[in-house]
GROMACS .gro file of C-alpha atoms in nm:
model
  430
    1MET     CA    1   0.471  -2.054  -0.547
    2SER     CA    2   0.317  -2.325  -0.754
    3SER     CA    3   0.197  -2.211  -1.094
    4SER     CA    4  -0.133  -2.384  -1.024
    5ILE     CA    5  -0.213  -2.135  -0.750
    6GLN     CA    6  -0.217  -1.844  -0.997
    7GLU     CA    7  -0.327  -1.520  -0.831
    8LYS     CA    8  -0.652  -1.638  -0.670
    9HIS     CA    9  -0.800  -1.293  -0.703
   10ASP     CA   10  -1.160  -1.407  -0.646
   11VAL     CA   11  -1.121  -1.711  -0.417
   12PRO     CA   12  -0.954  -1.751  -0.076
   13VAL     CA   13  -0.598  -1.877  -0.047
   14GLY     CA   14  -0.625  -2.211   0.133
   15LYS     CA   15  -0.418  -2.301   0.437
   16ASP     CA   16  -0.231  -2.560   0.232
   17GLN     CA   17  -0.129  -2.294  -0.020
   18ARG     CA   18   0.033  -2.050   0.219
   19GLU     CA   19   0.396  -1.943   0.183
   20PRO     CA   20   0.695  -1.941   0.422
   21LEU     CA   21   0.732  -1.622   0.625
   22TYR     CA   22   1.018  -1.487   0.415
   23LYS     CA   23   0.821  -1.466   0.089
   24PRO     CA   24   0.545  -1.221   0.191
   25SER     CA   25   0.810  -1.043   0.400
   26LEU     CA   26   1.028  -0.998   0.090
   27ILE     CA   27   0.731  -0.869  -0.108
   28TRP     CA   28   0.640  -0.612   0.156
   29LEU     CA   29   0.998  -0.509   0.232
   30GLY     CA   30   1.067  -0.443  -0.135
   31PHE     CA   31   0.730  -0.271  -0.159
   32ALA     CA   32   0.781  -0.038   0.136
   33VAL     CA   33   1.123   0.091   0.033
   34SER     CA   34   1.200   0.288  -0.281
   35PHE     CA   35   1.430   0.581  -0.345
   36MET     CA   36   1.126   0.801  -0.290
   37SER     CA   37   1.122   0.684   0.073
   38PHE     CA   38   1.471   0.826   0.136
   39TRP     CA   39   1.375   1.153  -0.031
   40VAL     CA   40   1.049   1.184   0.166
   41GLY     CA   41   1.243   1.124   0.488
   42GLY     CA   42   1.456   1.425   0.396
   43GLU     CA   43   1.141   1.631   0.346
   44ILE     CA   44   1.019   1.536   0.695
   45GLU     CA   45   1.353   1.643   0.842
   46ALA     CA   46   1.338   1.975   0.656
   47ALA     CA   47   0.992   2.038   0.804
   48LEU     CA   48   1.056   1.928   1.164
   49GLY     CA   49   1.429   1.915   1.222
   50MET     CA   50   1.600   1.643   1.424
   51PRO     CA   51   1.526   1.445   1.635
   52ASN     CA   52   1.157   1.540   1.595
   53ALA     CA   53   1.159   1.399   1.243
   54LEU     CA   54   1.259   1.056   1.376
   55PHE     CA   55   0.987   1.065   1.641
   56ALA     CA   56   0.725   1.158   1.381
   57ILE     CA   57   0.842   0.880   1.147
   58LEU     CA   58   0.818   0.621   1.424
   59ALA     CA   59   0.474   0.747   1.526
   60GLY     CA   60   0.343   0.738   1.168
   61SER     CA   61   0.488   0.392   1.108
   62GLY     CA   62   0.336   0.276   1.436
   63CYS     CA   63  -0.008   0.392   1.319
   64LEU     CA   64   0.045   0.198   0.996
   65VAL     CA   65   0.140  -0.119   1.185
   66ILE     CA   66  -0.171  -0.103   1.406
   67PHE     CA   67  -0.412  -0.017   1.123
   68SER     CA   68  -0.268  -0.257   0.865
   69GLY     CA   69  -0.209  -0.524   1.129
   70PHE     CA   70  -0.582  -0.566   1.188
   71ILE     CA   71  -0.642  -0.603   0.814
   72ALA     CA   72  -0.349  -0.846   0.789
   73VAL     CA   73  -0.504  -1.066   1.058
   74ILE     CA   74  -0.831  -1.079   0.862
   75ALA     CA   75  -0.642  -1.177   0.547
   76ALA     CA   76  -0.445  -1.450   0.721
   77ARG     CA   77  -0.755  -1.597   0.886
   78THR     CA   78  -0.971  -1.594   0.575
   79GLY     CA   79  -0.726  -1.604   0.285
   80PHE     CA   80  -0.920  -1.312   0.134
   81SER     CA   81  -0.770  -1.049  -0.095
   82PHE     CA   82  -0.860  -0.685  -0.033
   83PRO     CA   83  -1.146  -0.682  -0.289
   84MET     CA   84  -1.290  -0.997  -0.133
   85MET     CA   85  -1.288  -0.823   0.207
   86VAL     CA   86  -1.466  -0.528   0.048
   87LYS     CA   87  -1.735  -0.759  -0.093
   88ALA     CA   88  -1.775  -0.928   0.246
   89THR     CA   89  -1.828  -0.586   0.404
   90PHE     CA   90  -2.003  -0.367   0.148
   91GLY     CA   91  -2.193  -0.642  -0.035
   92VAL     CA   92  -2.127  -0.762  -0.389
   93LYS     CA   93  -2.315  -0.469  -0.543
   94GLY     CA   94  -2.193  -0.208  -0.298
   95ALA     CA   95  -1.830  -0.322  -0.327
   96TRP     CA   96  -1.802  -0.202  -0.685
   97ILE     CA   97  -1.759   0.161  -0.576
   98PRO     CA   98  -1.477   0.125  -0.319
   99ILE     CA   99  -1.298  -0.141  -0.527
  100LEU     CA  100  -1.287   0.080  -0.836
  101ILE     CA  101  -1.188   0.391  -0.640
  102THR     CA  102  -0.900   0.220  -0.457
  103ALA     CA  103  -0.783   0.043  -0.774
  104LEU     CA  104  -0.761   0.370  -0.967
  105ILE     CA  105  -0.589   0.547  -0.678
  106VAL     CA  106  -0.323   0.280  -0.628
  107ASN     CA  107  -0.282   0.266  -1.007
  108GLY     CA  108  -0.180   0.631  -0.982
  109TRP     CA  109   0.073   0.539  -0.713
  110PHE     CA  110   0.213   0.284  -0.959
  111ALA     CA  111   0.256   0.565  -1.212
  112TYR     CA  112   0.457   0.781  -0.971
  113GLN     CA  113   0.757   0.545  -0.971
  114PRO     CA  114   0.822   0.540  -1.349
  115TRP     CA  115   0.768   0.919  -1.355
  116LEU     CA  116   1.039   0.950  -1.089
  117MET     CA  117   1.270   0.736  -1.303
  118ALA     CA  118   1.200   0.956  -1.606
  119ASP     CA  119   1.279   1.264  -1.397
  120LEU     CA  120   1.609   1.110  -1.288
  121ILE     CA  121   1.705   1.033  -1.648
  122SER     CA  122   1.619   1.391  -1.742
  123VAL     CA  123   1.834   1.532  -1.459
  124LEU     CA  124   2.131   1.313  -1.548
  125TRP     CA  125   2.130   1.300  -1.924
  126GLY     CA  126   1.852   1.529  -2.045
  127GLY     CA  127   1.625   1.250  -2.160
  128ASN     CA  128   1.268   1.303  -2.276
  129THR     CA  129   1.048   1.247  -1.970
  130ILE     CA  130   0.744   1.154  -2.181
  131ILE     CA  131   0.922   0.868  -2.357
  132TRP     CA  132   1.112   0.747  -2.051
  133GLY     CA  133   0.807   0.766  -1.826
  134PHE     CA  134   0.611   0.546  -2.064
  135LEU     CA  135   0.897   0.298  -2.115
  136PHE     CA  136   0.961   0.253  -1.743
  137GLY     CA  137   0.588   0.209  -1.687
  138ILE     CA  138   0.579  -0.077  -1.938
  139LEU     CA  139   0.889  -0.234  -1.779
  140PHE     CA  140   0.746  -0.211  -1.426
  141LEU     CA  141   0.420  -0.383  -1.521
  142LEU     CA  142   0.593  -0.709  -1.618
  143SER     CA  143   0.660  -0.844  -1.269
  144ALA     CA  144   0.303  -0.760  -1.157
  145LEU     CA  145   0.180  -1.044  -1.377
  146SER     CA  146   0.252  -1.285  -1.092
  147TYR     CA  147   0.316  -1.284  -0.717
  148ARG     CA  148   0.599  -1.527  -0.795
  149PHE     CA  149   0.762  -1.278  -1.035
  150MET     CA  150   0.751  -1.011  -0.765
  151VAL     CA  151   0.937  -1.242  -0.525
  152TYR     CA  152   1.207  -1.298  -0.788
  153LEU     CA  153   1.247  -0.924  -0.842
  154ARG     CA  154   1.306  -0.874  -0.468
  155TYR     CA  155   1.612  -1.097  -0.485
  156VAL     CA  156   1.789  -0.822  -0.683
  157ALA     CA  157   1.594  -0.515  -0.568
  158ILE     CA  158   1.654  -0.554  -0.194
  159PRO     CA  159   2.036  -0.578  -0.232
  160ALA     CA  160   2.019  -0.260  -0.444
  161ILE     CA  161   1.817  -0.089  -0.172
  162LEU     CA  162   2.069  -0.208   0.088
  163ILE     CA  163   2.358  -0.064  -0.113
  164MET     CA  164   2.186   0.276  -0.127
  165ALA     CA  165   2.123   0.258   0.247
  166LEU     CA  166   2.489   0.176   0.315
  167TYR     CA  167   2.593   0.469   0.097
  168LEU     CA  168   2.377   0.707   0.300
  169ILE     CA  169   2.513   0.568   0.625
  170PHE     CA  170   2.886   0.560   0.549
  171ALA     CA  171   2.922   0.840   0.294
  172ILE     CA  172   2.694   1.098   0.453
  173ILE     CA  173   2.559   1.017   0.800
  174VAL     CA  174   2.863   0.870   0.981
  175PRO     CA  175   3.109   1.141   0.864
  176ALA     CA  176   2.869   1.410   0.988
  177GLY     CA  177   2.877   1.275   1.344
  178GLU     CA  178   2.643   1.439   1.594
  179SER     CA  179   2.516   1.696   1.345
  180ALA     CA  180   2.313   1.423   1.172
  181TRP     CA  181   2.107   1.383   1.488
  182ILE     CA  182   2.045   1.749   1.564
  183SER     CA  183   1.903   2.009   1.325
  184THR     CA  184   1.659   2.300   1.323
  185PRO     CA  185   1.417   2.370   1.037
  186GLN     CA  186   1.415   2.716   0.880
  187GLU     CA  187   1.034   2.729   0.912
  188ALA     CA  188   0.911   2.480   1.169
  189GLN     CA  189   0.600   2.281   1.072
  190PRO     CA  190   0.350   2.102   1.301
  191PHE     CA  191   0.478   1.772   1.440
  192SER     CA  192   0.162   1.604   1.309
  193LEU     CA  193   0.271   1.689   0.953
  194GLY     CA  194   0.556   1.441   0.984
  195ILE     CA  195   0.320   1.178   1.122
  196SER     CA  196   0.078   1.237   0.836
  197ILE     CA  197   0.352   1.203   0.575
  198ALA     CA  198   0.497   0.884   0.728
  199LEU     CA  199   0.146   0.740   0.754
  200GLY     CA  200   0.019   0.864   0.419
  201LEU     CA  201   0.311   0.727   0.219
  202PHE     CA  202   0.181   0.370   0.247
  203VAL     CA  203  -0.165   0.400   0.400
  204VAL     CA  204  -0.332   0.296   0.072
  205SER     CA  205  -0.126  -0.017   0.024
  206GLY     CA  206  -0.148  -0.081   0.397
  207THR     CA  207  -0.525  -0.082   0.355
  208MET     CA  208  -0.487  -0.327   0.066
  209THR     CA  209  -0.228  -0.541   0.246
  210GLY     CA  210  -0.457  -0.845   0.227
  211ASP     CA  211  -0.347  -0.892  -0.135
  212ILE     CA  212   0.001  -0.980  -0.002
  213VAL     CA  213  -0.039  -1.123   0.347
  214ARG     CA  214  -0.322  -1.363   0.254
  215TYR     CA  215  -0.031  -1.594   0.168
  216ALA     CA  216   0.098  -1.580   0.528
  217LYS     CA  217   0.060  -1.910   0.713
  218ASN     CA  218  -0.122  -1.759   1.011
  219SER     CA  219  -0.213  -1.436   1.189
  220TYR     CA  220   0.117  -1.432   1.378
  221HIS     CA  221   0.313  -1.438   1.053
  222ALA     CA  222   0.084  -1.172   0.905
  223VAL     CA  223   0.159  -0.935   1.193
  224ILE     CA  224   0.533  -1.003   1.164
  225VAL     CA  225   0.518  -0.922   0.792
  226THR     CA  226   0.337  -0.596   0.874
  227CYS     CA  227   0.603  -0.500   1.130
  228ILE     CA  228   0.880  -0.577   0.882
  229ALA     CA  229   0.705  -0.369   0.619
  230PHE     CA  230   0.660  -0.056   0.827
  231PHE     CA  231   0.907  -0.064   1.117
  232VAL     CA  232   1.197  -0.204   0.913
  233GLY     CA  233   1.109  -0.093   0.560
  234ASN     CA  234   0.908   0.228   0.574
  235SER     CA  235   1.044   0.362   0.903
  236GLY     CA  236   1.403   0.257   0.825
  237ALA     CA  237   1.415   0.423   0.482
  238LEU     CA  238   1.246   0.742   0.602
  239SER     CA  239   1.482   0.765   0.900
  240LEU     CA  240   1.793   0.723   0.683
  241GLY     CA  241   1.667   0.992   0.449
  242ALA     CA  242   1.602   1.225   0.743
  243LEU     CA  243   1.947   1.163   0.892
  244ALA     CA  244   2.118   1.217   0.557
  245SER     CA  245   1.926   1.540   0.506
  246ALA     CA  246   2.030   1.667   0.848
  247ALA     CA  247   2.391   1.559   0.790
  248ALA     CA  248   2.416   1.733   0.451
  249PRO     CA  249   2.144   2.000   0.430
  250THR     CA  250   2.275   2.150   0.104
  251ILE     CA  251   2.309   1.823  -0.086
  252ASP     CA  252   2.098   1.758  -0.395
  253SER     CA  253   1.777   1.552  -0.400
  254TYR     CA  254   1.969   1.239  -0.497
  255PHE     CA  255   2.211   1.270  -0.203
  256GLY     CA  256   2.512   1.331  -0.428
  257MET     CA  257   2.485   0.995  -0.602
  258THR     CA  258   2.444   1.155  -0.947
  259ALA     CA  259   2.819   1.225  -0.948
  260ILE     CA  260   2.920   0.860  -0.908
  261ALA     CA  261   3.021   0.692  -1.237
  262ALA     CA  262   2.809   0.932  -1.444
  263GLY     CA  263   2.504   0.833  -1.237
  264ILE     CA  264   2.479   0.484  -1.390
  265PRO     CA  265   2.488   0.295  -1.055
  266LEU     CA  266   2.224   0.536  -0.921
  267VAL     CA  267   1.995   0.473  -1.217
  268ILE     CA  268   2.023   0.094  -1.172
  269ALA     CA  269   1.963   0.107  -0.796
  270VAL     CA  270   1.674   0.353  -0.817
  271CYS     CA  271   1.520   0.157  -1.103
  272LEU     CA  272   1.521  -0.168  -0.905
  273SER     CA  273   1.395  -0.008  -0.583
  274ASN     CA  274   1.117   0.185  -0.758
  275TRP     CA  275   1.026  -0.121  -0.963
  276SER     CA  276   0.970  -0.329  -0.649
  277THR     CA  277   0.733  -0.062  -0.516
  278SER     CA  278   0.562   0.002  -0.846
  279ASP     CA  279   0.478  -0.360  -0.929
  280SER     CA  280   0.313  -0.412  -0.590
  281CYS     CA  281   0.096  -0.104  -0.646
  282LEU     CA  282  -0.006  -0.242  -0.984
  283TYR     CA  283  -0.069  -0.583  -0.827
  284ASN     CA  284  -0.310  -0.413  -0.583
  285ALA     CA  285  -0.479  -0.225  -0.867
  286THR     CA  286  -0.508  -0.538  -1.079
  287MET     CA  287  -0.662  -0.727  -0.791
  288GLY     CA  288  -0.933  -0.462  -0.786
  289TYR     CA  289  -0.994  -0.451  -1.160
  290ALA     CA  290  -1.012  -0.831  -1.183
  291ASN     CA  291  -1.278  -0.836  -0.910
  292LEU     CA  292  -1.509  -0.593  -1.087
  293SER     CA  293  -1.632  -0.865  -1.321
  294SER     CA  294  -1.579  -1.238  -1.365
  295LYS     CA  295  -1.517  -1.165  -1.734
  296ILE     CA  296  -1.200  -0.965  -1.660
  297LYS     CA  297  -0.891  -1.186  -1.676
  298TRP     CA  298  -0.589  -1.123  -1.456
  299LYS     CA  299  -0.333  -1.064  -1.731
  300HIS     CA  300  -0.568  -0.829  -1.914
  301ALA     CA  301  -0.621  -0.627  -1.595
  302VAL     CA  302  -0.242  -0.606  -1.543
  303ILE     CA  303  -0.190  -0.479  -1.896
  304PHE     CA  304  -0.475  -0.227  -1.863
  305GLY     CA  305  -0.344  -0.089  -1.534
  306GLY     CA  306   0.016  -0.089  -1.655
  307VAL     CA  307  -0.056   0.093  -1.979
  308LEU     CA  308  -0.284   0.341  -1.800
  309GLY     CA  309  -0.013   0.407  -1.542
  310SER     CA  310   0.250   0.442  -1.814
  311PHE     CA  311   0.050   0.716  -1.986
  312ILE     CA  312   0.001   0.892  -1.653
  313ALA     CA  313   0.375   0.867  -1.581
  314ALA     CA  314   0.454   1.009  -1.926
  315THR     CA  315   0.237   1.317  -1.869
  316GLY     CA  316   0.393   1.396  -1.531
  317VAL     CA  317   0.058   1.493  -1.377
  318ILE     CA  318   0.135   1.261  -1.086
  319SER     CA  319   0.437   1.470  -0.979
  320ASN     CA  320   0.244   1.667  -0.711
  321LEU     CA  321   0.330   1.431  -0.425
  322GLU     CA  322   0.177   1.640  -0.145
  323GLY     CA  323  -0.161   1.673  -0.317
  324TRP     CA  324  -0.159   1.306  -0.409
  325MET     CA  325  -0.086   1.194  -0.052
  326ASN     CA  326  -0.360   1.421   0.082
  327LEU     CA  327  -0.609   1.258  -0.154
  328LEU     CA  328  -0.495   0.910  -0.049
  329GLY     CA  329  -0.526   0.991   0.321
  330ILE     CA  330  -0.879   1.124   0.277
  331ILE     CA  331  -1.041   0.854   0.064
  332VAL     CA  332  -0.883   0.516   0.138
  333PRO     CA  333  -0.828   0.473   0.516
  334PRO     CA  334  -1.201   0.498   0.605
  335ILE     CA  335  -1.268   0.200   0.373
  336GLY     CA  336  -1.015  -0.005   0.565
  337ALA     CA  337  -1.163   0.111   0.895
  338VAL     CA  338  -1.508  -0.014   0.794
  339ILE     CA  339  -1.359  -0.351   0.692
  340ILE     CA  340  -1.196  -0.382   1.035
  341ALA     CA  341  -1.520  -0.290   1.212
  342GLU     CA  342  -1.719  -0.543   1.009
  343TYR     CA  343  -1.490  -0.832   1.090
  344PHE     CA  344  -1.408  -0.761   1.454
  345ILE     CA  345  -1.723  -0.580   1.575
  346VAL     CA  346  -2.028  -0.631   1.355
  347GLN     CA  347  -2.025  -0.985   1.219
  348ARG     CA  348  -2.163  -1.259   1.442
  349SER     CA  349  -1.961  -1.556   1.320
  350GLU     CA  350  -1.685  -1.662   1.082
  351GLN     CA  351  -1.949  -1.824   0.861
  352GLU     CA  352  -2.119  -1.489   0.816
  353TYR     CA  353  -1.804  -1.335   0.667
  354ASN     CA  354  -1.785  -1.429   0.299
  355SER     CA  355  -1.716  -1.256  -0.030
  356LYS     CA  356  -2.054  -1.355  -0.174
  357ARG     CA  357  -2.245  -1.122   0.054
  358ALA     CA  358  -2.552  -1.019  -0.139
  359GLY     CA  359  -2.678  -0.671  -0.200
  360PHE     CA  360  -2.563  -0.323  -0.114
  361ASN     CA  361  -2.454  -0.240   0.241
  362ALA     CA  362  -2.557   0.124   0.261
  363TYR     CA  363  -2.442   0.149   0.624
  364ALA     CA  364  -2.086   0.054   0.530
  365LEU     CA  365  -2.075   0.292   0.235
  366SER     CA  366  -2.222   0.583   0.431
  367SER     CA  367  -1.976   0.521   0.718
  368ALA     CA  368  -1.678   0.522   0.482
  369LEU     CA  369  -1.807   0.835   0.307
  370THR     CA  370  -1.864   1.012   0.637
  371GLY     CA  371  -1.514   0.916   0.753
  372SER     CA  372  -1.369   1.067   0.433
  373ILE     CA  373  -1.568   1.387   0.477
  374ILE     CA  374  -1.452   1.422   0.836
  375SER     CA  375  -1.094   1.351   0.727
  376TYR     CA  376  -1.116   1.623   0.460
  377PHE     CA  377  -1.253   1.887   0.697
  378THR     CA  378  -0.990   1.792   0.955
  379LEU     CA  379  -0.719   1.854   0.693
  380ILE     CA  380  -0.868   2.192   0.603
  381THR     CA  381  -0.966   2.311   0.950
  382PHE     CA  382  -0.708   2.150   1.179
  383PRO     CA  383  -0.395   2.089   0.967
  384ALA     CA  384  -0.195   2.015   1.282
  385VAL     CA  385  -0.401   1.696   1.336
  386PRO     CA  386  -0.327   1.378   1.131
  387ASN     CA  387  -0.645   1.371   0.924
  388ALA     CA  388  -0.607   1.009   0.809
  389VAL     CA  389  -0.613   0.890   1.171
  390ILE     CA  390  -0.928   1.095   1.238
  391GLY     CA  391  -1.092   0.947   0.927
  392ILE     CA  392  -1.009   0.594   1.042
  393ILE     CA  393  -1.146   0.651   1.393
  394ALA     CA  394  -1.461   0.819   1.262
  395ALA     CA  395  -1.546   0.552   1.002
  396PHE     CA  396  -1.471   0.268   1.245
  397SER     CA  397  -1.684   0.418   1.522
  398ILE     CA  398  -1.979   0.509   1.300
  399TYR     CA  399  -1.999   0.170   1.132
  400SER     CA  400  -1.954  -0.018   1.460
  401VAL     CA  401  -2.257   0.162   1.602
  402LEU     CA  402  -2.469   0.131   1.287
  403GLY     CA  403  -2.377  -0.234   1.245
  404LYS     CA  404  -2.468  -0.321   1.602
  405LEU     CA  405  -2.797  -0.135   1.580
  406PHE     CA  406  -2.922  -0.234   1.234
  407LEU     CA  407  -2.725  -0.516   1.077
  408GLN     CA  408  -2.689  -0.792   1.333
  409LYS     CA  409  -3.051  -0.898   1.280
  410ARG     CA  410  -3.043  -0.881   0.904
  411ALA     CA  411  -3.072  -1.259   0.853
  412ALA     CA  412  -3.099  -1.585   1.040
  413PRO     CA  413  -2.767  -1.761   1.110
  414GLY     CA  414  -2.866  -2.046   0.879
  415VAL     CA  415  -2.870  -1.816   0.578
  416PHE     CA  416  -2.508  -1.717   0.630
  417ALA     CA  417  -2.408  -2.075   0.699
  418GLU     CA  418  -2.563  -2.178   0.367
  419GLN     CA  419  -2.387  -1.894   0.186
  420HIS     CA  420  -2.056  -1.989   0.345
  421ALA     CA  421  -2.103  -2.354   0.251
  422ALA     CA  422  -2.181  -2.256  -0.106
  423THR     CA  423  -1.872  -2.035  -0.120
  424THR     CA  424  -1.651  -2.309   0.024
  425GLU     CA  425  -1.792  -2.561  -0.219
  426GLY     CA  426  -1.722  -2.324  -0.506
  427VAL     CA  427  -1.360  -2.288  -0.391
  428LYS     CA  428  -1.315  -2.664  -0.389
  429HIS     CA  429  -1.422  -2.689  -0.750
  430LYS     CA  430  -1.200  -2.401  -0.872
   0.00000   0.00000   0.00000
């Protein structure tokens, strides 16, 4: 990527500045796979047994592909980042709330990866988790300074991820034979729990996928990137973790890799894989922070988010993965659902859709809030139902109806055409 492109956090990525298919694919593939993904796959297997765990993983990943695919198409068509989509939907004033909420949430997801590294160091060598959590947080923020740096990191992170995958396959899964494909949980959990976990693991970053796929050359490439991210990356890593768990049910959380060469290869591989997930989360968070005010510079937002995440990682408060994923699945998906409804259902023309939308779209905010409330009560009342999916459907449906009834007459077409022309003109002079 040319250095002149920078991060374009507040202007669209032009068609002449798009990247070859492999670059956004590398970003998302490295993003969607970390050691945590293998471990979470094992947790799904422990809850559902095999082959139900595999079916749930595929179903959850399929939901991610459909949901994120719509957002990816918007990003490829417009060149908009996620915060720009939020502004085009919620209005410049109304966007401040969802942008800040999602930025802080994904910043927490950034913090989880260095905490996991600190925990690994503690297990292996008895290191101080506070110091190591902070140090890994600072290290992981460096590549988030640039999309280009994240691509470079993938060149070493993805081979490390592949080596771990090959270890699981040939050291654990293949020797186990048929037993890796058939297992029974001690206490069976609802099938929907597996779907919710597979969906919830990346539903936040899937909602914010525009930050990555806006560099795709077209909608077709954007959808391919999304499929690679979730069917190859997310689904593949979760499935390998589930198979390894079924093949060796008594093995430790690190699949026996702590015993290899004093755990040094494991630390290197996990560090690289977690780093390539962590920096993308911080990139998403930074994109949000930098869009809160024109006075906030990109590098300053990266440093703020990285240092904040490092302190969170050091405290270990982010270690409650189940509670964290529940929070993610409640709050963020309805925001993405409203964005999808605005672009595909409510807006009247491409010219109407721009990130300079004035005011405060109360209908969008109330729809997202209602979707989150419904998602929360679904989780509490009907735990066997994937609450994130219900929240998405509810927010999308409510805003589609409200938008058709009250927003399609909000201004004459010429007003939006003038706004679009002003936005385009501003981009040309950037």
